[in-house]
PDB file of C-alpha atoms in Angstrom:
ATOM      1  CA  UNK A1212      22.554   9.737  27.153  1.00 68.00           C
ATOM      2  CA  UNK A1213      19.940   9.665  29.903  1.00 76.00           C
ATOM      3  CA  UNK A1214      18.866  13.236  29.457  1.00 78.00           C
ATOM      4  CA  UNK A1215      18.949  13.413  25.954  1.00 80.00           C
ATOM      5  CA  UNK A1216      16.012  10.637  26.396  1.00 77.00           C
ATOM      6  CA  UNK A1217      13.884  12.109  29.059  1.00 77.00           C
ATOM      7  CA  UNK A1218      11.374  12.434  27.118  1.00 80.00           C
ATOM      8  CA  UNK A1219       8.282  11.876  30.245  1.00 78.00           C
ATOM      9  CA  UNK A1220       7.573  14.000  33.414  1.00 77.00           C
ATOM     10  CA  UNK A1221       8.983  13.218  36.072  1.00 72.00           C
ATOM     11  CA  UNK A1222       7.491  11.296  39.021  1.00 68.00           C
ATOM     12  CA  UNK A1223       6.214  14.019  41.821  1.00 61.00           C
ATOM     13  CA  UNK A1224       8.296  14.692  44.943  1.00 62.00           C
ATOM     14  CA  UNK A1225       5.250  15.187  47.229  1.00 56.00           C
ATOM     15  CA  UNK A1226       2.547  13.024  47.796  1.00 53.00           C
ATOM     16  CA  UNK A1227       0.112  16.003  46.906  1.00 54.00           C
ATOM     17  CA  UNK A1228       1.688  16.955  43.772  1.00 57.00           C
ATOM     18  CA  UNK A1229       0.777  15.855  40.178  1.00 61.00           C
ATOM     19  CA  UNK A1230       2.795  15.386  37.724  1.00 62.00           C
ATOM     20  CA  UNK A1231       2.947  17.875  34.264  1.00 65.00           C
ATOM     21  CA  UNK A1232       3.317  17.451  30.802  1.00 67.00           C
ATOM     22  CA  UNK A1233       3.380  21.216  30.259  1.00 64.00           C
ATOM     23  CA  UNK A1234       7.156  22.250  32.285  1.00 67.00           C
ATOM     24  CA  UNK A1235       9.531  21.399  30.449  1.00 69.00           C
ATOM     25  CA  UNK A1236      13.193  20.518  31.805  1.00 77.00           C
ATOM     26  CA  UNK A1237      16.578  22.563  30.468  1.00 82.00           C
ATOM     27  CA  UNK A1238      20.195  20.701  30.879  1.00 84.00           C
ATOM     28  CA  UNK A1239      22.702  23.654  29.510  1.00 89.00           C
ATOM     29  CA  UNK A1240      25.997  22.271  29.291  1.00 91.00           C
ATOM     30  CA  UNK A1241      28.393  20.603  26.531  1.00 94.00           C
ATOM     31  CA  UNK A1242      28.705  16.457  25.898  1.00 93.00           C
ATOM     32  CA  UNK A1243      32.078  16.096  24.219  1.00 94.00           C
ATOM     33  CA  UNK A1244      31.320  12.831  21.945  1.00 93.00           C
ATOM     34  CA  UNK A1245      34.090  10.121  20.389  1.00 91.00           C
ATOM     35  CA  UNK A1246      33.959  10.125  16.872  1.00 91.00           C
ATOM     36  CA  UNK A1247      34.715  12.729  13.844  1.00 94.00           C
ATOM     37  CA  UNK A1248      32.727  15.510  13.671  1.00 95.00           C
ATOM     38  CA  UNK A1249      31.441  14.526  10.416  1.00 95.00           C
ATOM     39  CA  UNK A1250      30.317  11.190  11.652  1.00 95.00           C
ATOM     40  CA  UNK A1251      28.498  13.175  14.685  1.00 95.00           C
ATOM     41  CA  UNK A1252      26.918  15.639  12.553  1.00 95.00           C
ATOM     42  CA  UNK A1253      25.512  12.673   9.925  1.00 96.00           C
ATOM     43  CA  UNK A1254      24.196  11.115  13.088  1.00 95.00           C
ATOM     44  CA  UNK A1255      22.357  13.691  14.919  1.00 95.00           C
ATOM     45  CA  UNK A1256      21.110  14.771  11.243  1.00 95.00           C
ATOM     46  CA  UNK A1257      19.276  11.145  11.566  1.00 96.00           C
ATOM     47  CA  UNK A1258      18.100  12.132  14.485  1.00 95.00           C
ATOM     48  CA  UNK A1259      16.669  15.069  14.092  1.00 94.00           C
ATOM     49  CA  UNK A1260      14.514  14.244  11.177  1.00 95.00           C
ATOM     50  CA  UNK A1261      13.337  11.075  12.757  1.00 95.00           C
ATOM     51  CA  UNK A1262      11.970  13.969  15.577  1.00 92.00           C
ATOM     52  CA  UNK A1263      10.667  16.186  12.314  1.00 92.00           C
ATOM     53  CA  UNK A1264       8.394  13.046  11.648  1.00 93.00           C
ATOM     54  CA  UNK A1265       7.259  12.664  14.822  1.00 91.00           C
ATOM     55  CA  UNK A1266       6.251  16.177  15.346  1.00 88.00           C
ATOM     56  CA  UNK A1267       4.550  15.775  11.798  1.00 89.00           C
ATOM     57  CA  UNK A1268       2.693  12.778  12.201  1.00 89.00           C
ATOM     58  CA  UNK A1269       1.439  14.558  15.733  1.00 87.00           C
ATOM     59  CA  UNK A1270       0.210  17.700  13.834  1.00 83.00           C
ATOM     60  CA  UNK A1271      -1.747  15.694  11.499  1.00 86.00           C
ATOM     61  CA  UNK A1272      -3.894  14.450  14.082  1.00 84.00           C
ATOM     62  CA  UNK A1273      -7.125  16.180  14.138  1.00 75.00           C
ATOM     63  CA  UNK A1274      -7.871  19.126  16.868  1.00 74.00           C
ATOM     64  CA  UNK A1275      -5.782  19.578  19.929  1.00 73.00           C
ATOM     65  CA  UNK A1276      -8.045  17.384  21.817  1.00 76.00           C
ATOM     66  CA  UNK A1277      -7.509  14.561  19.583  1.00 81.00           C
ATOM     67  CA  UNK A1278      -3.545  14.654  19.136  1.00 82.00           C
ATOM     68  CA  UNK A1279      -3.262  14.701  23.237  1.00 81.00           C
ATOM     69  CA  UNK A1280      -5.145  12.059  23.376  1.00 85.00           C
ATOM     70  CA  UNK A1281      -3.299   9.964  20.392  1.00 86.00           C
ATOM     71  CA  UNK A1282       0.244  10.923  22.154  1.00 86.00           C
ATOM     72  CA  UNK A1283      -0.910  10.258  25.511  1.00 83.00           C
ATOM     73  CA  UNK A1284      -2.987   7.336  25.043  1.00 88.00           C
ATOM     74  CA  UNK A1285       0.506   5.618  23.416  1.00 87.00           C
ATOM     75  CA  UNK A1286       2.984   7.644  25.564  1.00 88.00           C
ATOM     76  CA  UNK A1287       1.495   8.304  29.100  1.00 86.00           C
ATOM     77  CA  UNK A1288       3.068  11.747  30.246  1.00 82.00           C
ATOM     78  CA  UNK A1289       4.928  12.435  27.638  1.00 84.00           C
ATOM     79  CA  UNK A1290       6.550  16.045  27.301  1.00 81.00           C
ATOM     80  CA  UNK A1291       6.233  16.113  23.435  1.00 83.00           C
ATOM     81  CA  UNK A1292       8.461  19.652  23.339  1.00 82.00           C
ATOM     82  CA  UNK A1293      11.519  17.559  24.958  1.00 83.00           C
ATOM     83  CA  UNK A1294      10.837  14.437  22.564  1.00 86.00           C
ATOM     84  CA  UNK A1295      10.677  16.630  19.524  1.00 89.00           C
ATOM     85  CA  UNK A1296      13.042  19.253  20.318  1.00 87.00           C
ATOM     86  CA  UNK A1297      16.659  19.306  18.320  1.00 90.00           C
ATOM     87  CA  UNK A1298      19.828  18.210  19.296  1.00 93.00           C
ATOM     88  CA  UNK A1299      22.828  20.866  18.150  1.00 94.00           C
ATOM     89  CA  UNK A1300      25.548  19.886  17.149  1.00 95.00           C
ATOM     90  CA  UNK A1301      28.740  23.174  17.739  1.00 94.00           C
ATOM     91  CA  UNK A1302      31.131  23.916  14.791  1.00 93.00           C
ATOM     92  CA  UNK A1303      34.348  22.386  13.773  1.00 90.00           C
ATOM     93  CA  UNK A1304      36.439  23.966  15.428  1.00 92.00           C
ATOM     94  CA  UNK A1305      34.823  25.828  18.454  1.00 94.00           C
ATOM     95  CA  UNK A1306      37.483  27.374  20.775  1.00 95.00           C
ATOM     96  CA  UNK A1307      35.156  29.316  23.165  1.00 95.00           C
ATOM     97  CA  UNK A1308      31.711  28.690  25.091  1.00 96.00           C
ATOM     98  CA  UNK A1309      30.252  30.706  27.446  1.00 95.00           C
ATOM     99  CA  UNK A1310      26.660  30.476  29.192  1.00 94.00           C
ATOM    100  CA  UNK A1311      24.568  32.976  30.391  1.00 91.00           C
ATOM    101  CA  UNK A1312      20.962  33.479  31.134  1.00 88.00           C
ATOM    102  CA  UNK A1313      18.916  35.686  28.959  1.00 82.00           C
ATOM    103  CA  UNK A1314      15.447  36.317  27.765  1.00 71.00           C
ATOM    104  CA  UNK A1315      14.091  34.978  24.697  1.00 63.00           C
ATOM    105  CA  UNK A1316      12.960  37.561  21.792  1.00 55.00           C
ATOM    106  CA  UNK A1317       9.325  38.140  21.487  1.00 52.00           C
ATOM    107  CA  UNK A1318       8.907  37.738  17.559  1.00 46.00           C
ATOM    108  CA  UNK A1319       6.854  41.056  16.160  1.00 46.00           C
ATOM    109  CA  UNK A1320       5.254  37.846  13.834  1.00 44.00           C
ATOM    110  CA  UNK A1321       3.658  36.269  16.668  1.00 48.00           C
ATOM    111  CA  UNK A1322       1.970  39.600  17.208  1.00 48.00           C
ATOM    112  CA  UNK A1323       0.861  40.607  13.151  1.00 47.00           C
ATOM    113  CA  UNK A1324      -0.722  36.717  13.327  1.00 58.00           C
ATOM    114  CA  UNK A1325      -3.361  37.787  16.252  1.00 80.00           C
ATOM    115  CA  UNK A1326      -6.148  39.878  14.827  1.00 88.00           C
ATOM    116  CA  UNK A1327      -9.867  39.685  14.996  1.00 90.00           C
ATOM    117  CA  UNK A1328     -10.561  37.525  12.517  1.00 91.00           C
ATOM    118  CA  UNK A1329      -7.767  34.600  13.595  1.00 90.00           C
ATOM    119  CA  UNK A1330      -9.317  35.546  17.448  1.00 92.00           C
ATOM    120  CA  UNK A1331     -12.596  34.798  16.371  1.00 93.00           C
ATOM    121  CA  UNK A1332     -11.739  30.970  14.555  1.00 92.00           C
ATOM    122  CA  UNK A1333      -9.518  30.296  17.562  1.00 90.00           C
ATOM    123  CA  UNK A1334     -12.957  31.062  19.854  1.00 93.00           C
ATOM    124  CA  UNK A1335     -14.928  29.479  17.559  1.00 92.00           C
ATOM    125  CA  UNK A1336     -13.238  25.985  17.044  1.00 89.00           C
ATOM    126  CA  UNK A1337     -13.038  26.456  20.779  1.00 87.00           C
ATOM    127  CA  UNK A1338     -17.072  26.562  21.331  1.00 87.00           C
ATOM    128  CA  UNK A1339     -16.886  23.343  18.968  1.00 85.00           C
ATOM    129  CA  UNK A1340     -14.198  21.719  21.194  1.00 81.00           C
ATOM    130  CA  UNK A1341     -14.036  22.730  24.452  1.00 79.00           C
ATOM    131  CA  UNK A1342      -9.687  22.670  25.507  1.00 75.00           C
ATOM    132  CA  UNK A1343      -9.137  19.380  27.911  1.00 63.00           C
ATOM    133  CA  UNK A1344      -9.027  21.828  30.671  1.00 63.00           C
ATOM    134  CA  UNK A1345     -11.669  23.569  30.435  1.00 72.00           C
ATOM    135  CA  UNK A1346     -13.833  20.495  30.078  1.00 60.00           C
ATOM    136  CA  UNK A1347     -12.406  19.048  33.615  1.00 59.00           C
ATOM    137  CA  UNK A1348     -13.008  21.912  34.921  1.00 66.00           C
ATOM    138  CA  UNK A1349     -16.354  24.193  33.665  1.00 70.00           C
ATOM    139  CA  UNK A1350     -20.177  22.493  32.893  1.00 75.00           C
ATOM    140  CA  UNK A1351     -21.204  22.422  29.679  1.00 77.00           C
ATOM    141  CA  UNK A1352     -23.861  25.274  29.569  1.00 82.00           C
ATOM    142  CA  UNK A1353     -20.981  27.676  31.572  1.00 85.00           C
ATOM    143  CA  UNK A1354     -18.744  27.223  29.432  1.00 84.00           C
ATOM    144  CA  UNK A1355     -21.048  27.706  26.385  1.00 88.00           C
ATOM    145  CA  UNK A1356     -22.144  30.777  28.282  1.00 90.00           C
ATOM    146  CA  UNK A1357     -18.386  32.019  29.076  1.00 91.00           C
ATOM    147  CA  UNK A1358     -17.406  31.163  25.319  1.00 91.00           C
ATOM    148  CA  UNK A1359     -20.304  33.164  23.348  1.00 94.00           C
ATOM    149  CA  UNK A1360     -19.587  36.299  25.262  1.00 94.00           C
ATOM    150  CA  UNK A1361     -15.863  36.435  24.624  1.00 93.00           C
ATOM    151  CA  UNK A1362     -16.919  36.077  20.990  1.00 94.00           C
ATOM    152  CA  UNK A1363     -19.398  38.292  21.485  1.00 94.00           C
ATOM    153  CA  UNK A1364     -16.444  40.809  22.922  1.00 93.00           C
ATOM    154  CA  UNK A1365     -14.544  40.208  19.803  1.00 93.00           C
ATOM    155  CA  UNK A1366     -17.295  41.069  17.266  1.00 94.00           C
ATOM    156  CA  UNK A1367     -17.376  44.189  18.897  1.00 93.00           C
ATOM    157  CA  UNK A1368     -14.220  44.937  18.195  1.00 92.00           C
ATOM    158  CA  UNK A1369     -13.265  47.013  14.921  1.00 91.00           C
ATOM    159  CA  UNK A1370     -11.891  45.353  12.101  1.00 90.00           C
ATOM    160  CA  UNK A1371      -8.144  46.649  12.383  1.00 89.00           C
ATOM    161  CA  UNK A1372      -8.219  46.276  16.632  1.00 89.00           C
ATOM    162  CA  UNK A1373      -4.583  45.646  17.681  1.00 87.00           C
ATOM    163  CA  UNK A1374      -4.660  42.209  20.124  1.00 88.00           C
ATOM    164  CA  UNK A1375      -1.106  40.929  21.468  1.00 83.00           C
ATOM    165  CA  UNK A1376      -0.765  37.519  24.110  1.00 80.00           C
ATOM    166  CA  UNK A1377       0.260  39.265  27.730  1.00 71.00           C
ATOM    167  CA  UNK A1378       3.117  36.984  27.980  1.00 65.00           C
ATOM    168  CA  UNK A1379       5.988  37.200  30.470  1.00 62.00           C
ATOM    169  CA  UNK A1380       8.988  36.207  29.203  1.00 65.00           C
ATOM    170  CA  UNK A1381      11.553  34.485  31.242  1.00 73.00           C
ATOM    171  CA  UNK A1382      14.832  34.367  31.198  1.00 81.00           C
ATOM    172  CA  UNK A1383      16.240  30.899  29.497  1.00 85.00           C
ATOM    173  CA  UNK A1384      19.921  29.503  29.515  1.00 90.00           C
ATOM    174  CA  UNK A1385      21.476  30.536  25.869  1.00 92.00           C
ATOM    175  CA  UNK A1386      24.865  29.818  24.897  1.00 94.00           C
ATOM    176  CA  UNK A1387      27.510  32.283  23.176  1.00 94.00           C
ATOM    177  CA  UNK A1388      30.075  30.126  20.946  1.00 95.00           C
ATOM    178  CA  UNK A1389      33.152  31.349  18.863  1.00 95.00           C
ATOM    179  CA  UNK A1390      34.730  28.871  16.049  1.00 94.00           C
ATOM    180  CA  UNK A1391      37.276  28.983  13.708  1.00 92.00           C
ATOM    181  CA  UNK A1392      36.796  28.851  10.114  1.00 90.00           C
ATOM    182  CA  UNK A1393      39.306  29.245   7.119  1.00 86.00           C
ATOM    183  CA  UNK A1394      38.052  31.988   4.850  1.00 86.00           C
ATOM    184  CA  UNK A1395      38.946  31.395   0.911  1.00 85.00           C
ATOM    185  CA  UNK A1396      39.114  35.555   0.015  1.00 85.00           C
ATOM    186  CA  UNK A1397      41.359  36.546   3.008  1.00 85.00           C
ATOM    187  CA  UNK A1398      43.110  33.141   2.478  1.00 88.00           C
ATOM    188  CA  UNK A1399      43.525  33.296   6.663  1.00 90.00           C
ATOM    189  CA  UNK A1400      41.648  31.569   9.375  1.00 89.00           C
ATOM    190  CA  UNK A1401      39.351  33.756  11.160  1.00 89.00           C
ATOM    191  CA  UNK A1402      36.839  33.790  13.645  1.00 90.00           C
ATOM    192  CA  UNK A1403      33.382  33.725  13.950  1.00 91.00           C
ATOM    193  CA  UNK A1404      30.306  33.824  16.733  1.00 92.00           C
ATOM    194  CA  UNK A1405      27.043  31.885  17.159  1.00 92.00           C
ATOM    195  CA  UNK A1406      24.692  31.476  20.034  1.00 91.00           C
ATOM    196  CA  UNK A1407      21.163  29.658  21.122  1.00 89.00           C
ATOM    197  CA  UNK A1408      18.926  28.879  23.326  1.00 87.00           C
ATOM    198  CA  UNK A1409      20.174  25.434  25.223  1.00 90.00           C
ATOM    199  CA  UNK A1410      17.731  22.904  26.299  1.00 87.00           C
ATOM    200  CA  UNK A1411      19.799  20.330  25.776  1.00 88.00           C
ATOM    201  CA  UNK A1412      23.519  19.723  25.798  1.00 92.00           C
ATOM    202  CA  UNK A1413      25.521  20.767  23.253  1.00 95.00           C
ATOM    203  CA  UNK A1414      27.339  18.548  21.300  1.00 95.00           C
ATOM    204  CA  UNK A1415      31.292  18.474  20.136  1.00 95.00           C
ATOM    205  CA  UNK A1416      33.482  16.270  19.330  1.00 94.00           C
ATOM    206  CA  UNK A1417      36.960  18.462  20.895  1.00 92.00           C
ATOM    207  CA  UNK A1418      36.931  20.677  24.242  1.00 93.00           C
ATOM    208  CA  UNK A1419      36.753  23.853  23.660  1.00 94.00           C
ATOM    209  CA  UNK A1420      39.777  26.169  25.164  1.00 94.00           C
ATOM    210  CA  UNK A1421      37.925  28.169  27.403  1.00 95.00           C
ATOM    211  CA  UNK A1422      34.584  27.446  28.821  1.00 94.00           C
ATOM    212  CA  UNK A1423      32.173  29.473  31.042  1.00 94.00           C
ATOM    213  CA  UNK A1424      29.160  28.076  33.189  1.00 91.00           C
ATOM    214  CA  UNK A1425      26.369  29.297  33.689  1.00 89.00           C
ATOM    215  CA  UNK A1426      26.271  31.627  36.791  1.00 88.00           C
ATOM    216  CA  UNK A1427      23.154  31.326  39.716  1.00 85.00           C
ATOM    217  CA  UNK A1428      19.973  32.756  38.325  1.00 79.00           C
ATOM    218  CA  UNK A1429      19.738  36.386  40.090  1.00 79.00           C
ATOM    219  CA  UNK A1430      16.241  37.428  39.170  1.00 73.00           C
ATOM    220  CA  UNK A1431      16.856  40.986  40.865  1.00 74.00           C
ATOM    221  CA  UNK A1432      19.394  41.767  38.755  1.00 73.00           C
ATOM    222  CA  UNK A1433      17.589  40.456  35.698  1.00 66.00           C
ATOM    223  CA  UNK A1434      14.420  42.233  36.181  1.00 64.00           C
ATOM    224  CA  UNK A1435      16.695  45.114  36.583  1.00 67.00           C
ATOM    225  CA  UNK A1436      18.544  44.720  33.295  1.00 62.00           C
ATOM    226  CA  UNK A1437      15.046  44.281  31.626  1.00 55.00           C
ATOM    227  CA  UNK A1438      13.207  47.228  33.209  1.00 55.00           C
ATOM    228  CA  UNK A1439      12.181  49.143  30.303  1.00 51.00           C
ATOM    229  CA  UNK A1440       8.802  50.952  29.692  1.00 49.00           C
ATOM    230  CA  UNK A1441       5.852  49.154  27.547  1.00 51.00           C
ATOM    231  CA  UNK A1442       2.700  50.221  26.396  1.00 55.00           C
ATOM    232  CA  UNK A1443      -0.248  49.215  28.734  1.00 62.00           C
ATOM    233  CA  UNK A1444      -2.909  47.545  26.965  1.00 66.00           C
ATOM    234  CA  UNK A1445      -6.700  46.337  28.148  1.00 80.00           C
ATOM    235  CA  UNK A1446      -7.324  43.020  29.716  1.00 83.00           C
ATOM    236  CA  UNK A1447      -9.934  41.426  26.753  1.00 85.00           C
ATOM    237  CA  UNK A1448     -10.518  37.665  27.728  1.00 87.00           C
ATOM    238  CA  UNK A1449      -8.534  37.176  30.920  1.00 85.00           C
ATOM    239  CA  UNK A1450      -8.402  33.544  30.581  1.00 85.00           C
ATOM    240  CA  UNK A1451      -6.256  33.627  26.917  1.00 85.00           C
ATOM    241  CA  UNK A1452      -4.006  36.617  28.471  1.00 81.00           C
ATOM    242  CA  UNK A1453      -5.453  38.758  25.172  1.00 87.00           C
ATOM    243  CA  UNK A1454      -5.183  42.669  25.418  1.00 86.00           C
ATOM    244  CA  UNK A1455      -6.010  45.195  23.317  1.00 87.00           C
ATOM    245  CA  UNK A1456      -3.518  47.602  22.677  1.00 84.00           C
ATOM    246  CA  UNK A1457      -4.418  51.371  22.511  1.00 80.00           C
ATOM    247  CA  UNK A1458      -4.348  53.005  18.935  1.00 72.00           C
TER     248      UNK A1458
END
């Protein structure tokens, strides 16, 4: 139960090192729980909209300044992703797990969402409140300085620019599952598959017949697997990780 309520960063190991909201911590795995599974699932249904209220009443805290200071001013180094993040519950009747590491899917979404016009608010509530960072970090009239000429960048742009996040996906423990369900029009059981991303445990209520771990991380062989050609874009604002992406 420990790590399903490790919820704060961790104290650092070295006497130079501070700690970090921002990394999160992944336990991949399976907790096999007493109880029904219908009595598990009702539970951890509780449980995950008492984290769906949480996450909302954070959200409805003014700008990003303001909500880290609401969470953290209550909850000193709290991780909100691991305090808000969903517990999963496998099916029924699960008979095989395996784990295996695997990057995440960049949604094509994320990418429609950044154009000009949602760059430009995004700089602009940013000239009106500086990120926490940035403040620490930059005086007032350099970042003021800094901030108009990225928006200034933008402007320039053309109205249907194509802008993506540079982001570098890593690769993230995901589980593979296959269950048994009894379907009415064959009138046989038969089986089906499911998978996810684990940050936490996953729960069941039975062992599941066969179960694979997950394997040593072997980054040479993953950047291997994922060597595939993309389309080069140019460096906008550096410090957002914004290119432009050729027409």
């Amino acid at each position: 139960m420990k790590i399903y309520r490790q919820f704060y960063a961790p104290e650092p190991e070295g006497r130079d090192d501070e700690p970090s909201t921002k990394i999160v911590q992944r336990y991949p795995g399976i907790a096999v729980c007493s109880g029904s599974h219908e009595e598990l699932t009702e539970i951890i249904g509780q449980v995950n909209q008492a984290k769906d209220a949480f996450a909302a009443a954070i959200k409805a805290v003014g700008n990003p300044d303001q909500r880290f200071e609401a969470v953290h001013s209550r909850f000193p180094m709290m991780i909100t992703l691991q305090a808000t993040r969903y517990l999963k519950v496998l099916p029924c009747n699960t008979t095989r797990i395996s784990f295996a590491w695997q990057k995440p899917i960049a949604s094509k979404s994320d990418h429609d969402k950044l154009n000009r016009q949602s760059l430009l608010e995004k700089l602009t509530q940013e000239r009106r409140y500086p990120p926490v960072n940035i403040a620490m970090q930059l005086d007032g009239d350099i970042w003021a300085a800094q901030i108009e000429e990225e928006i200034a960048l933008v402007e320039a742009l053309p109205e249907n620019a194509r802008l993506r996040y540079r982001r570098v996906l890593r690769e993230v423990p995901q589980a593979n599952w296959v269950y048994e369900t009894f379907d009415a029009e064959q009138g046989e059981i038969i089986e089906l598959r499911g998978n996810g991303k684990v940050n936490l445990p996953l729960l069941t209520t039975r062992m599941p017949d066969k179960l694979k771990g997950l394997q040593s991380y072997d980054r040479q062989k993953a950047e291997a697997k994922h060597r595939r050609p993309v389309a080069k874009g140019k460096i906008l604002l550096p410090r957002l990780g914004i290119e432009l992406i050729p027409q």
